[in-house]
Amino acid sequence: MIRERMSSEHAPRIPEVTAHLIEAGGKRLRPMLTLASARLMGYGGPYHVHLAAAVEFIHTATLLHDDVVDGSEKRRGRPTANLLWDNKSSVLVGDYLFARSFQLMTDAGNMQVQRILSNAAATIAEGEVLQLTAAQNLATDEGTYLKVVRGKTAALFAAACEVGGVIAGAGADAEQALRDYGDAMGIAFQIADDLLDFWGGDGIGKNKGDDFRDRKLTLPLIKAIALADAGEREFWVRTIEKGKQVPEDLGEALRLMDKHDTLEATRAAALEWSARAKAALETLPDDPIRQMLADIADYVVARVA
Amino acid sequence: MIRERMSSEHAPRIPEVTAHLIEAGGKRLRPMLTLASARLMGYGGPYHVHLAAAVEFIHTATLLHDDVVDGSEKRRGRPTANLLWDNKSSVLVGDYLFARSFQLMTDAGNMQVQRILSNAAATIAEGEVLQLTAAQNLATDEGTYLKVVRGKTAALFAAACEVGGVIAGAGADAEQALRDYGDAMGIAFQIADDLLDFWGGDGIGKNKGDDFRDRKLTLPLIKAIALADAGEREFWVRTIEKGKQVPEDLGEALRLMDKHDTLEATRAAALEWSARAKAALETLPDDPIRQMLADIADYVVARVA
């Protein structure tokens, strides 16, 4: 379904750019959540596939636009589309995929599904704008961070799970449980991802310290800034607020996070959200698919566990 | 409705950027077409307003993204959002408005409307990508130009009219007539706009010759290139295909278009599409609103008539 709908009759550049990103892999976590939620709740029709593809297109569109916004050069271990083609193509192909995702939803013919996914799309964009304006602002606290994460990541995970339940006619309680699972799992996923930006650097297609250089206030930094003494604060004002960085500053930032143990505290937060995700599943049918969803909640934090 | 739905609980930059563009004016032609089509076909409910706002949001999102793609500095007589804020804000606020437009459609609760507008959104993006890849390509002919124009402009005019009819339950024939009217009127509008890029320069918030400098092959250029002798062709290869331009080249381009009378031929094409738009109205109810729609078809080409 993804391959079929990423085509374009008139503009061959659209499937080229889309395929570059889609065929690079990625976990397909979001569409799988939709398929799994629908199956868990007993859905027997064909439209969970349309909704799963719609969810993946929203995600793909967001990645294309994010890489333009962040000026990123690498994604899924490959050069980004904005680097290989140009920003224009990434913006417009992203728009095309957004539109295609709404066409796919329309195929499913369920108004509640449309409402959930259009709300998610709005929340994603809102979270990204909030992140943009919170960047470089040292007053950003954990509450704002959570809002950004709910917007840019958890909203789509929550919606991906919920629409699977809705298309299956699972009922309000089960739909809410699926939504809560997706929300908590998405938060766990993003916290782990933000942590890995300071740990990683190999194999995940990102460069270590990108968020620090982009002056993005993620949880490990927010926690370190909250615990900073006067001298440390000066360092954060210079590097984050004023953006006057030299290459050695990443090492000093890592030292300060280590001093205040904020990488460890961030890791604990990720694990706690993962546990909440699993708890949300308890009222759902006891089924191998439910166990698989619980495993996914472990999987998304396994890189930091 | 537009003001209400452009708000954002968490990200104040969203209504700031949106208001900058929305409050600058613009003709509100597209939403007015939706309201008029619904009323013409006897609609008495409230949802034509939601659909009109949805149409305007799609248009506004497209403008924000276009100005990023084109690196434009002026729109509706004001500095563009990408200049006043940054490309990031324009991309993300555009995404937000796309999502908001789909929320508005969902409010109307009509699947056919959703299909028409999501198809239009896909066609717009496709037209923009086609324009991007056709730019700088001297082989671009009038057929490709028409595809681009149908995509980037006429698709939303056609959908704006059609959904007004659909929400009113006008029936297939009237809905098709409204769609045909919007399509032809949109083509007339865009041809006139492309012509004005070489005529204008005052009062419309654009700089004369922008399309030539951007190496966009619009109708007056395509017609001149088709009629070029060998020496003229060298000029077009250098300025459009290779993009090696000096400021005096715009004058030479205008001289060549004048020599082959292509501005006049383009003007005639705009008037012909305007006449087709009026002809499409003939089967619709004889009503002051129908006359108003006919007047709009005159209005969009009045600047070049």
Coordinates of C-alpha atoms in Angstrom, one line a residue:
Chain A
M1 CA 0.0 0.0 0.0
I2 CA 2.8 2.4 0.8
R3 CA 4.6 1.7 -2.5
E4 CA 1.3 1.9 -4.4
R5 CA 0.3 5.3 -3.0
M6 CA 3.7 7.0 -3.1
S7 CA 3.5 7.0 -6.9
S8 CA 2.6 10.1 -8.9
E9 CA 1.3 10.2 -12.5
H10 CA 2.8 13.5 -13.4
A11 CA 5.8 14.1 -11.2
P12 CA 8.4 11.3 -11.1
R13 CA 10.5 13.1 -8.5
I14 CA 7.8 12.4 -5.9
P15 CA 8.3 8.6 -5.8
E16 CA 12.1 9.0 -6.2
V17 CA 12.4 11.2 -3.1
T18 CA 9.9 9.1 -1.1
A19 CA 11.5 5.8 -2.0
H20 CA 14.9 7.2 -1.0
L21 CA 13.6 7.6 2.6
I22 CA 11.1 4.7 2.7
E23 CA 13.4 2.1 1.2
A24 CA 16.2 3.1 3.6
G25 CA 14.3 1.1 6.1
G26 CA 13.2 2.5 9.4
K27 CA 11.4 0.3 11.8
R28 CA 7.8 0.9 10.5
L29 CA 6.9 1.0 14.1
R30 CA 3.9 3.3 13.7
P31 CA 2.1 1.4 10.9
M32 CA 2.8 -1.8 12.7
L33 CA 1.1 -0.4 15.8
T34 CA -2.0 0.3 13.8
L35 CA -2.1 -3.2 12.2
A36 CA -1.5 -4.8 15.7
S37 CA -4.1 -2.7 17.5
A38 CA -6.7 -3.5 14.8
R39 CA -6.0 -7.2 15.0
L40 CA -5.8 -7.3 18.7
M41 CA -9.4 -5.9 18.8
G42 CA -10.6 -8.4 16.3
Y43 CA -10.8 -6.4 13.1
G44 CA -11.3 -8.5 10.0
G45 CA -11.7 -5.9 7.3
P46 CA -9.1 -4.5 4.9
Y47 CA -8.8 -0.9 6.0
H48 CA -6.3 -1.2 8.8
V49 CA -3.7 -1.4 6.0
H50 CA -4.9 2.0 4.6
L51 CA -4.7 3.5 8.0
A52 CA -1.3 2.0 8.7
A53 CA 0.0 3.5 5.4
A54 CA -1.6 6.8 6.2
V55 CA 0.2 6.9 9.6
E56 CA 3.5 6.1 7.9
F57 CA 3.0 8.8 5.3
I58 CA 2.3 11.4 8.0
H59 CA 5.6 10.2 9.7
T60 CA 7.5 10.3 6.4
A61 CA 6.2 13.8 5.6
T62 CA 7.3 14.9 9.0
L63 CA 10.8 13.5 8.6
L64 CA 11.2 15.2 5.2
H65 CA 10.2 18.6 6.7
D66 CA 12.2 18.0 9.9
D67 CA 15.3 17.5 7.9
V68 CA 14.8 20.8 6.1
V69 CA 14.0 22.6 9.3
D70 CA 17.1 21.1 11.1
G71 CA 19.3 21.3 8.0
S72 CA 20.1 17.6 8.7
E73 CA 22.5 15.7 6.4
K74 CA 21.9 12.1 7.5
R75 CA 18.8 10.0 8.1
R76 CA 18.6 6.3 8.4
G77 CA 22.3 6.0 7.6
R78 CA 21.8 7.8 4.2
P79 CA 22.3 11.4 3.0
T80 CA 19.0 13.3 3.6
A81 CA 16.7 14.1 0.7
N82 CA 17.3 17.9 1.2
L83 CA 21.0 17.2 0.6
L84 CA 20.6 14.8 -2.4
W85 CA 17.9 16.9 -4.1
D86 CA 17.0 20.2 -2.4
N87 CA 14.9 21.7 0.3
K88 CA 12.2 22.5 -2.2
S89 CA 11.7 18.9 -3.1
S90 CA 11.6 17.8 0.5
V91 CA 9.0 20.5 1.4
L92 CA 6.7 19.7 -1.6
V93 CA 7.1 15.9 -1.5
G94 CA 6.2 16.1 2.2
D95 CA 3.1 18.1 1.4
Y96 CA 2.2 15.5 -1.2
L97 CA 2.5 12.6 1.3
F98 CA 0.4 14.6 3.8
A99 CA -2.3 14.8 1.2
R100 CA -1.9 11.2 0.2
S101 CA -2.3 10.2 3.9
F102 CA -5.7 12.0 4.0
Q103 CA -6.8 10.3 0.8
L104 CA -5.9 6.9 2.5
M105 CA -8.0 7.8 5.6
T106 CA -10.9 8.8 3.4
D107 CA -10.8 5.3 1.9
A108 CA -11.4 3.9 5.3
G109 CA -14.6 5.9 5.5
N110 CA -14.7 6.4 9.3
M111 CA -15.1 10.0 10.6
Q112 CA -13.7 9.3 14.0
V113 CA -10.5 8.0 12.5
Q114 CA -10.2 11.1 10.4
R115 CA -10.7 13.3 13.4
I116 CA -8.1 11.4 15.4
L117 CA -5.5 11.5 12.6
S118 CA -6.1 15.1 11.7
N119 CA -5.9 16.1 15.4
A120 CA -2.6 14.2 15.5
A121 CA -1.2 16.0 12.5
A122 CA -2.1 19.3 14.0
T123 CA -0.5 18.3 17.4
I124 CA 2.7 17.2 15.6
A125 CA 3.1 20.5 13.8
E126 CA 2.3 22.4 17.0
G127 CA 4.9 20.4 19.0
E128 CA 7.5 21.1 16.3
V129 CA 6.8 24.9 16.4
L130 CA 6.9 24.8 20.2
Q131 CA 10.3 23.0 20.0
L132 CA 11.5 25.7 17.6
T133 CA 10.6 28.5 19.9
A134 CA 11.7 26.7 23.1
A135 CA 15.1 26.0 21.4
Q136 CA 17.8 28.3 22.7
N137 CA 15.6 29.3 25.7
L138 CA 17.3 28.3 28.9
A139 CA 14.0 28.7 30.8
T140 CA 12.6 25.6 29.0
D141 CA 11.6 23.2 31.8
E142 CA 10.6 19.6 31.9
G143 CA 6.9 20.5 31.5
T144 CA 7.6 22.2 28.2
Y145 CA 9.8 19.3 27.1
L146 CA 7.0 16.9 27.8
K147 CA 4.6 19.0 25.7
V148 CA 7.1 19.1 22.8
V149 CA 7.6 15.3 23.0
R150 CA 3.9 14.6 23.2
G151 CA 3.5 16.8 20.1
K152 CA 6.3 15.8 17.9
T153 CA 6.4 12.0 18.8
A154 CA 3.8 10.6 21.1
A155 CA 0.7 12.1 19.3
L156 CA 1.3 9.9 16.3
F157 CA 2.1 6.8 18.3
A158 CA -1.1 7.4 20.3
A159 CA -3.2 8.0 17.2
A160 CA -1.7 5.0 15.4
C161 CA -2.8 2.7 18.2
E162 CA -6.2 4.4 18.7
V163 CA -7.3 4.3 15.1
G164 CA -6.6 0.5 15.0
G165 CA -9.0 0.1 17.9
V166 CA -11.6 2.5 16.3
I167 CA -11.6 0.7 13.0
A168 CA -12.2 -2.5 14.9
G169 CA -15.1 -1.0 16.8
A170 CA -13.3 -1.8 20.1
G171 CA -15.3 0.6 22.3
A172 CA -14.3 3.7 24.2
D173 CA -12.4 2.0 27.0
A174 CA -10.2 -0.1 24.8
E175 CA -9.6 2.8 22.4
Q176 CA -8.5 4.9 25.4
A177 CA -6.2 2.1 26.6
L178 CA -4.6 1.8 23.2
R179 CA -4.2 5.6 23.1
D180 CA -2.6 5.7 26.5
Y181 CA -0.3 2.9 25.6
G182 CA 0.8 4.7 22.4
D183 CA 1.3 8.0 24.3
A184 CA 3.5 6.5 27.0
M185 CA 5.4 4.4 24.6
G186 CA 6.0 7.3 22.3
I187 CA 7.3 9.4 25.2
A188 CA 9.6 6.6 26.3
F189 CA 10.8 6.3 22.7
Q190 CA 11.6 10.0 22.3
I191 CA 13.3 10.3 25.7
A192 CA 15.5 7.3 24.7
D193 CA 16.2 8.9 21.4
D194 CA 17.2 12.2 23.0
L195 CA 19.5 10.3 25.3
L196 CA 21.1 8.4 22.5
D197 CA 22.0 11.7 20.8
F198 CA 24.6 12.1 23.6
W199 CA 25.5 8.4 23.8
G200 CA 25.4 7.2 20.3
G201 CA 27.0 8.2 17.1
D202 CA 27.3 4.9 15.4
G203 CA 24.9 2.9 13.4
I204 CA 21.8 5.0 13.9
G205 CA 22.5 7.5 11.1
K206 CA 22.9 10.5 13.4
N207 CA 25.9 12.4 14.6
K208 CA 26.6 12.5 18.3
G209 CA 25.8 15.8 19.9
D210 CA 23.6 17.1 17.0
D211 CA 20.9 18.4 19.5
F212 CA 23.6 20.2 21.5
R213 CA 24.9 21.9 18.4
D214 CA 21.4 22.7 17.2
R215 CA 20.8 24.2 20.7
K216 CA 17.8 21.9 21.3
L217 CA 16.9 21.6 24.9
T218 CA 16.3 17.9 25.5
L219 CA 15.9 16.2 28.8
P220 CA 19.5 15.5 29.7
L221 CA 20.4 19.2 29.0
I222 CA 17.3 20.6 30.8
K223 CA 18.1 18.5 33.9
A224 CA 21.8 19.6 33.8
I225 CA 20.8 23.3 33.4
A226 CA 18.4 23.1 36.3
L227 CA 21.3 21.8 38.5
A228 CA 23.9 24.2 37.2
D229 CA 26.1 26.4 39.5
A230 CA 26.9 30.0 38.4
G231 CA 29.9 29.0 36.3
E232 CA 28.1 26.2 34.6
R233 CA 25.2 28.5 33.9
E234 CA 27.6 30.8 32.0
F235 CA 28.7 27.9 29.9
W236 CA 25.0 27.1 29.0
V237 CA 24.2 30.7 28.3
R238 CA 27.1 31.0 25.9
T239 CA 26.6 27.6 24.1
I240 CA 22.8 27.3 24.1
E241 CA 21.3 30.8 24.5
K242 CA 24.0 32.7 22.5
G243 CA 25.0 29.8 20.3
K244 CA 28.7 30.6 20.5
Q245 CA 30.1 27.1 20.4
V246 CA 33.5 25.7 19.6
P247 CA 33.9 22.0 18.8
E248 CA 35.3 21.2 22.3
D249 CA 32.1 22.4 24.0
L250 CA 30.4 19.1 23.4
G251 CA 32.9 17.4 25.7
E252 CA 32.3 19.9 28.4
A253 CA 28.5 19.5 28.0
L254 CA 28.9 15.8 28.4
R255 CA 31.1 16.3 31.5
L256 CA 28.5 18.5 33.2
M257 CA 25.7 16.1 32.4
D258 CA 27.8 13.3 33.9
K259 CA 28.6 15.4 36.9
H260 CA 24.9 15.9 37.7
D261 CA 24.1 12.3 36.6
T262 CA 21.4 13.6 34.2
L263 CA 22.0 11.0 31.6
E264 CA 21.2 8.4 34.2
A265 CA 18.1 10.3 35.4
T266 CA 17.0 10.6 31.8
R267 CA 17.4 6.9 31.3
A268 CA 15.3 6.3 34.4
A269 CA 12.5 8.5 33.0
A270 CA 12.5 6.5 29.7
L271 CA 12.2 3.3 31.6
E272 CA 9.3 4.7 33.7
W273 CA 7.3 5.7 30.7
S274 CA 8.0 2.3 29.1
A275 CA 6.5 0.7 32.3
R276 CA 3.5 3.0 32.1
A277 CA 2.9 1.9 28.5
K278 CA 2.9 -1.7 29.5
A279 CA 0.5 -1.0 32.4
A280 CA -2.0 0.6 30.0
L281 CA -2.3 -2.7 28.2
E282 CA -3.6 -4.6 31.2
T283 CA -7.3 -4.2 30.4
L284 CA -6.9 -5.3 26.8
P285 CA -7.6 -8.9 25.6
D286 CA -4.9 -11.4 26.7
D287 CA -3.5 -12.3 23.3
P288 CA 0.0 -12.8 21.7
I289 CA -0.5 -9.4 20.1
R290 CA -0.8 -7.8 23.5
Q291 CA 2.4 -9.4 24.5
M292 CA 4.1 -8.1 21.3
L293 CA 2.9 -4.6 22.2
A294 CA 4.4 -5.0 25.6
D295 CA 7.7 -6.2 24.0
I296 CA 7.7 -3.1 21.8
A297 CA 7.6 -0.9 24.9
D298 CA 10.7 -2.8 26.1
Y299 CA 12.3 -2.6 22.7
V300 CA 12.1 1.2 22.4
V301 CA 14.1 1.7 25.6
A302 CA 16.4 -1.4 25.0
R303 CA 19.0 0.8 23.5
V304 CA 19.4 2.6 26.8
A305 CA 18.2 0.0 29.3
Chain B
M1 CA -13.8 30.7 11.6
I2 CA -10.4 31.4 10.0
R3 CA -9.4 33.5 13.0
E4 CA -10.8 30.9 15.5
R5 CA -9.0 27.9 13.9
M6 CA -5.6 29.5 13.3
S7 CA -5.1 29.7 17.1
S8 CA -2.8 27.4 19.0
E9 CA -2.9 26.6 22.7
H10 CA 0.8 25.8 23.0
A11 CA 2.6 27.6 20.3
P12 CA 1.9 31.3 20.0
R13 CA 4.2 31.6 17.0
I14 CA 1.5 29.8 14.9
P15 CA -1.2 32.5 15.0
E16 CA 1.5 35.2 14.7
V17 CA 2.8 33.8 11.4
T18 CA -0.6 33.0 10.2
A19 CA -2.1 36.4 11.0
H20 CA 0.8 38.1 9.3
L21 CA -0.3 36.5 6.0
I22 CA -4.1 36.3 6.6
E23 CA -4.4 39.9 7.9
A24 CA -2.4 41.2 5.0
G25 CA -5.6 40.8 2.9
G26 CA -5.7 38.7 -0.2
K27 CA -8.9 38.4 -2.1
R28 CA -10.3 35.4 -0.2
L29 CA -11.4 34.3 -3.6
R30 CA -11.3 30.6 -2.9
P31 CA -13.4 30.5 0.3
M32 CA -15.8 32.9 -1.3
L33 CA -16.3 30.4 -4.1
T34 CA -17.2 27.7 -1.6
L35 CA -19.7 30.0 0.1
A36 CA -21.2 31.1 -3.1
S37 CA -21.5 27.6 -4.7
A38 CA -23.2 26.3 -1.5
R39 CA -25.7 29.2 -1.5
L40 CA -26.3 29.0 -5.2
M41 CA -27.3 25.3 -4.8
G42 CA -29.6 26.1 -1.9
Y43 CA -27.5 25.0 1.1
G44 CA -29.0 26.2 4.4
G45 CA -26.7 24.6 7.0
P46 CA -23.6 25.9 8.7
Y47 CA -20.8 23.8 7.3
H48 CA -20.1 25.7 4.1
V49 CA -18.2 28.1 6.5
H50 CA -16.0 25.3 7.8
L51 CA -15.3 24.2 4.2
A52 CA -14.5 27.7 3.1
A53 CA -12.1 28.1 6.0
A54 CA -10.6 24.7 5.1
V55 CA -10.0 25.8 1.5
E56 CA -8.4 29.1 2.7
F57 CA -6.1 27.2 5.1
I58 CA -4.9 24.9 2.3
H59 CA -4.2 28.0 0.2
T60 CA -2.4 29.7 3.1
A61 CA -0.3 26.7 3.8
T62 CA 0.6 26.5 0.1
L63 CA 1.7 30.2 0.1
L64 CA 3.9 29.7 3.2
H65 CA 5.6 26.7 1.6
D66 CA 5.8 28.3 -1.8
D67 CA 7.6 31.3 -0.4
V68 CA 10.2 29.0 1.2
V69 CA 10.6 27.0 -2.0
D70 CA 11.0 30.2 -4.1
G71 CA 12.9 32.1 -1.5
S72 CA 10.4 35.0 -2.0
E73 CA 10.8 38.2 -0.1
K74 CA 7.4 39.8 -0.7
R75 CA 3.8 38.6 -0.6
R76 CA 0.6 40.7 -0.5
G77 CA 2.8 43.8 -0.3
R78 CA 4.5 42.7 2.9
P79 CA 7.8 40.9 3.7
T80 CA 7.2 37.2 3.6
A81 CA 7.0 35.1 6.8
N82 CA 10.2 33.2 5.8
L83 CA 12.0 36.6 5.8
L84 CA 10.4 38.0 9.0
W85 CA 10.7 34.7 11.0
D86 CA 12.5 31.9 9.2
N87 CA 12.0 29.0 6.8
K88 CA 11.5 26.7 9.7
S89 CA 8.5 28.6 11.0
S90 CA 6.9 28.8 7.5
V91 CA 7.3 25.1 6.9
L92 CA 5.9 24.1 10.2
V93 CA 3.1 26.6 10.4
G94 CA 2.1 25.5 6.9
D95 CA 1.9 21.9 8.1
Y96 CA -0.2 23.1 11.0
L97 CA -2.7 24.8 8.7
F98 CA -2.9 21.7 6.5
A99 CA -3.8 19.7 9.5
R100 CA -6.3 22.3 10.7
S101 CA -7.9 22.3 7.3
F102 CA -8.5 18.5 7.6
Q103 CA -10.0 19.0 11.0
L104 CA -12.4 21.6 9.6
M105 CA -13.4 19.2 6.8
T106 CA -14.0 16.5 9.4
D107 CA -16.4 18.8 11.1
A108 CA -18.6 18.9 8.0
G109 CA -18.9 15.1 8.2
N110 CA -19.1 14.5 4.5
M111 CA -16.9 11.8 3.0
Q112 CA -17.2 13.0 -0.6
V113 CA -16.0 16.5 0.5
Q114 CA -13.0 14.9 2.2
R115 CA -12.1 13.0 -0.9
I116 CA -12.4 16.1 -3.2
L117 CA -10.3 18.2 -0.9
S118 CA -7.6 15.6 -0.1
N119 CA -7.4 14.9 -3.9
A120 CA -7.0 18.7 -4.5
A121 CA -4.2 18.9 -1.8
A122 CA -2.4 16.0 -3.5
T123 CA -2.8 17.5 -7.0
I124 CA -1.5 20.9 -5.7
A125 CA 1.7 19.4 -4.3
E126 CA 2.1 17.3 -7.5
G127 CA 1.8 20.4 -9.6
E128 CA 4.4 22.2 -7.6
V129 CA 6.8 19.4 -7.9
L130 CA 6.2 19.2 -11.6
Q131 CA 6.8 22.9 -11.8
L132 CA 10.1 22.4 -9.9
T133 CA 11.4 19.8 -12.3
A134 CA 10.1 21.6 -15.4
A135 CA 11.8 24.8 -14.4
Q136 CA 15.0 25.4 -16.4
N137 CA 14.0 22.8 -18.9
L138 CA 13.6 24.4 -22.3
A139 CA 11.6 21.4 -23.6
T140 CA 8.7 22.4 -21.3
D141 CA 5.7 22.8 -23.7
E142 CA 2.2 24.3 -23.3
G143 CA 0.8 20.9 -22.3
T144 CA 3.2 20.6 -19.4
Y145 CA 2.4 24.2 -18.5
L146 CA -1.3 23.4 -18.4
K147 CA -0.7 20.4 -16.1
V148 CA 1.4 22.6 -13.7
V149 CA -1.3 25.3 -13.7
R150 CA -4.1 22.8 -13.2
G151 CA -2.1 21.4 -10.3
K152 CA -0.9 24.4 -8.5
T153 CA -3.9 26.7 -9.0
A154 CA -7.0 25.3 -10.8
A155 CA -7.2 22.2 -8.6
L156 CA -8.1 24.2 -5.5
F157 CA -10.5 26.6 -7.4
A158 CA -12.3 23.6 -8.8
A159 CA -12.5 21.8 -5.4
A160 CA -13.6 25.0 -3.7
C161 CA -16.6 25.3 -6.0
E162 CA -17.4 21.6 -6.1
V163 CA -17.5 21.1 -2.4
G164 CA -20.0 23.9 -2.1
G165 CA -22.2 22.0 -4.4
V166 CA -21.6 18.7 -2.7
I167 CA -22.5 20.0 0.8
A168 CA -25.7 21.4 -0.7
G169 CA -26.5 18.0 -2.3
A170 CA -26.6 19.6 -5.7
G171 CA -26.4 16.4 -7.7
A172 CA -23.7 15.1 -10.0
D173 CA -24.4 17.4 -13.0
A174 CA -24.4 20.6 -11.0
E175 CA -21.3 19.5 -9.0
Q176 CA -19.5 18.8 -12.3
A177 CA -20.5 22.2 -13.7
L178 CA -19.2 24.0 -10.6
R179 CA -16.0 22.0 -10.8
D180 CA -15.6 22.9 -14.5
Y181 CA -16.2 26.6 -13.7
G182 CA -13.6 26.6 -11.0
D183 CA -11.1 24.7 -13.2
A184 CA -11.4 27.1 -16.1
M185 CA -11.5 30.2 -13.9
G186 CA -8.4 29.0 -12.0
I187 CA -6.5 28.5 -15.3
A188 CA -7.6 32.0 -16.5
F189 CA -6.4 33.4 -13.1
Q190 CA -3.0 31.8 -13.3
I191 CA -2.3 32.7 -16.9
A192 CA -3.2 36.3 -16.1
D193 CA -0.9 36.1 -13.0
D194 CA 2.0 34.7 -15.1
L195 CA 1.4 37.5 -17.6
L196 CA 1.4 40.2 -15.0
D197 CA 4.8 39.0 -13.8
F198 CA 6.2 40.6 -17.0
W199 CA 3.8 43.5 -17.1
G200 CA 3.4 44.5 -13.5
G201 CA 5.7 45.3 -10.7
D202 CA 3.6 47.8 -8.8
G203 CA 0.9 47.3 -6.2
I204 CA 0.7 43.5 -6.3
G205 CA 3.6 42.8 -4.0
K206 CA 5.7 41.0 -6.6
N207 CA 8.8 42.1 -8.4
K208 CA 8.6 42.4 -12.2
G209 CA 10.4 39.5 -13.8
D210 CA 10.6 37.2 -10.8
D211 CA 9.6 34.2 -12.8
F212 CA 12.3 34.9 -15.4
R213 CA 15.0 35.2 -12.8
D214 CA 13.7 32.0 -11.1
R215 CA 13.9 30.4 -14.5
K216 CA 10.2 29.4 -14.3
L217 CA 8.8 28.6 -17.7
T218 CA 5.4 30.3 -17.9
L219 CA 3.3 30.7 -20.9
P220 CA 4.8 33.9 -22.4
L221 CA 8.2 32.4 -22.2
I222 CA 7.2 29.0 -23.5
K223 CA 5.6 30.6 -26.5
A224 CA 8.6 32.8 -27.2
I225 CA 11.0 29.8 -26.9
A226 CA 8.9 27.8 -29.3
L227 CA 9.2 30.7 -31.9
A228 CA 12.9 31.4 -31.2
D229 CA 15.5 31.5 -34.1
A230 CA 19.0 30.1 -33.5
G231 CA 20.4 33.2 -31.9
E232 CA 17.4 33.7 -29.6
R233 CA 17.6 30.1 -28.6
E234 CA 21.2 30.6 -27.4
F235 CA 19.9 33.5 -25.2
W236 CA 17.2 31.2 -23.7
V237 CA 19.7 28.4 -23.2
R238 CA 22.1 30.7 -21.3
T239 CA 19.5 32.5 -19.2
I240 CA 17.0 29.8 -18.4
E241 CA 18.7 26.4 -18.9
K242 CA 22.2 27.5 -17.6
G243 CA 20.9 30.3 -15.4
K244 CA 23.7 32.6 -16.3
Q245 CA 21.8 35.9 -16.1
V246 CA 22.8 39.5 -15.8
P247 CA 20.3 42.2 -14.8
E248 CA 19.9 43.5 -18.4
D249 CA 18.7 40.1 -19.6
L250 CA 15.1 40.8 -18.4
G251 CA 14.9 43.6 -20.9
E252 CA 16.1 41.4 -23.7
A253 CA 13.6 38.7 -22.7
L254 CA 10.8 41.2 -22.8
R255 CA 12.0 42.4 -26.2
L256 CA 11.9 38.8 -27.6
M257 CA 8.4 38.2 -26.2
D258 CA 7.3 41.4 -27.7
K259 CA 8.8 40.5 -31.1
H260 CA 6.9 37.3 -31.2
D261 CA 3.8 38.8 -29.7
T262 CA 3.6 36.2 -27.0
L263 CA 2.4 38.5 -24.3
E264 CA -0.6 39.3 -26.5
A265 CA -1.1 35.5 -27.3
T266 CA -1.0 34.8 -23.5
R267 CA -3.5 37.4 -22.9
A268 CA -5.9 35.9 -25.5
A269 CA -5.5 32.5 -23.8
A270 CA -6.5 33.9 -20.4
L271 CA -9.6 35.5 -21.9
E272 CA -10.5 32.2 -23.6
W273 CA -10.4 30.3 -20.3
S274 CA -12.4 33.0 -18.7
A275 CA -15.1 32.6 -21.3
R276 CA -15.1 28.8 -20.8
A277 CA -15.6 29.4 -17.1
K278 CA -18.6 31.5 -17.8
A279 CA -20.0 28.9 -20.2
A280 CA -19.8 26.2 -17.6
L281 CA -22.2 28.2 -15.4
E282 CA -25.0 28.0 -18.0
T283 CA -26.8 24.9 -16.7
L284 CA -26.8 26.2 -13.1
P285 CA -29.8 28.0 -11.5
D286 CA -30.4 31.5 -12.9
D287 CA -29.6 33.5 -9.7
P288 CA -27.8 36.7 -8.7
I289 CA -25.0 34.4 -7.3
R290 CA -24.5 32.8 -10.7
Q291 CA -24.1 36.3 -12.1
M292 CA -21.6 37.0 -9.4
L293 CA -19.6 33.9 -10.3
A294 CA -19.6 35.1 -14.0
D295 CA -18.4 38.5 -12.8
I296 CA -15.5 36.8 -11.0
A297 CA -14.5 35.1 -14.2
D298 CA -14.3 38.5 -15.7
Y299 CA -12.5 40.0 -12.7
V300 CA -9.6 37.5 -12.6
V301 CA -8.6 38.6 -16.2
A302 CA -9.6 42.2 -15.8
R303 CA -6.0 43.1 -14.9
V304 CA -4.9 41.9 -18.4
A305 CA -8.2 42.5 -20.4

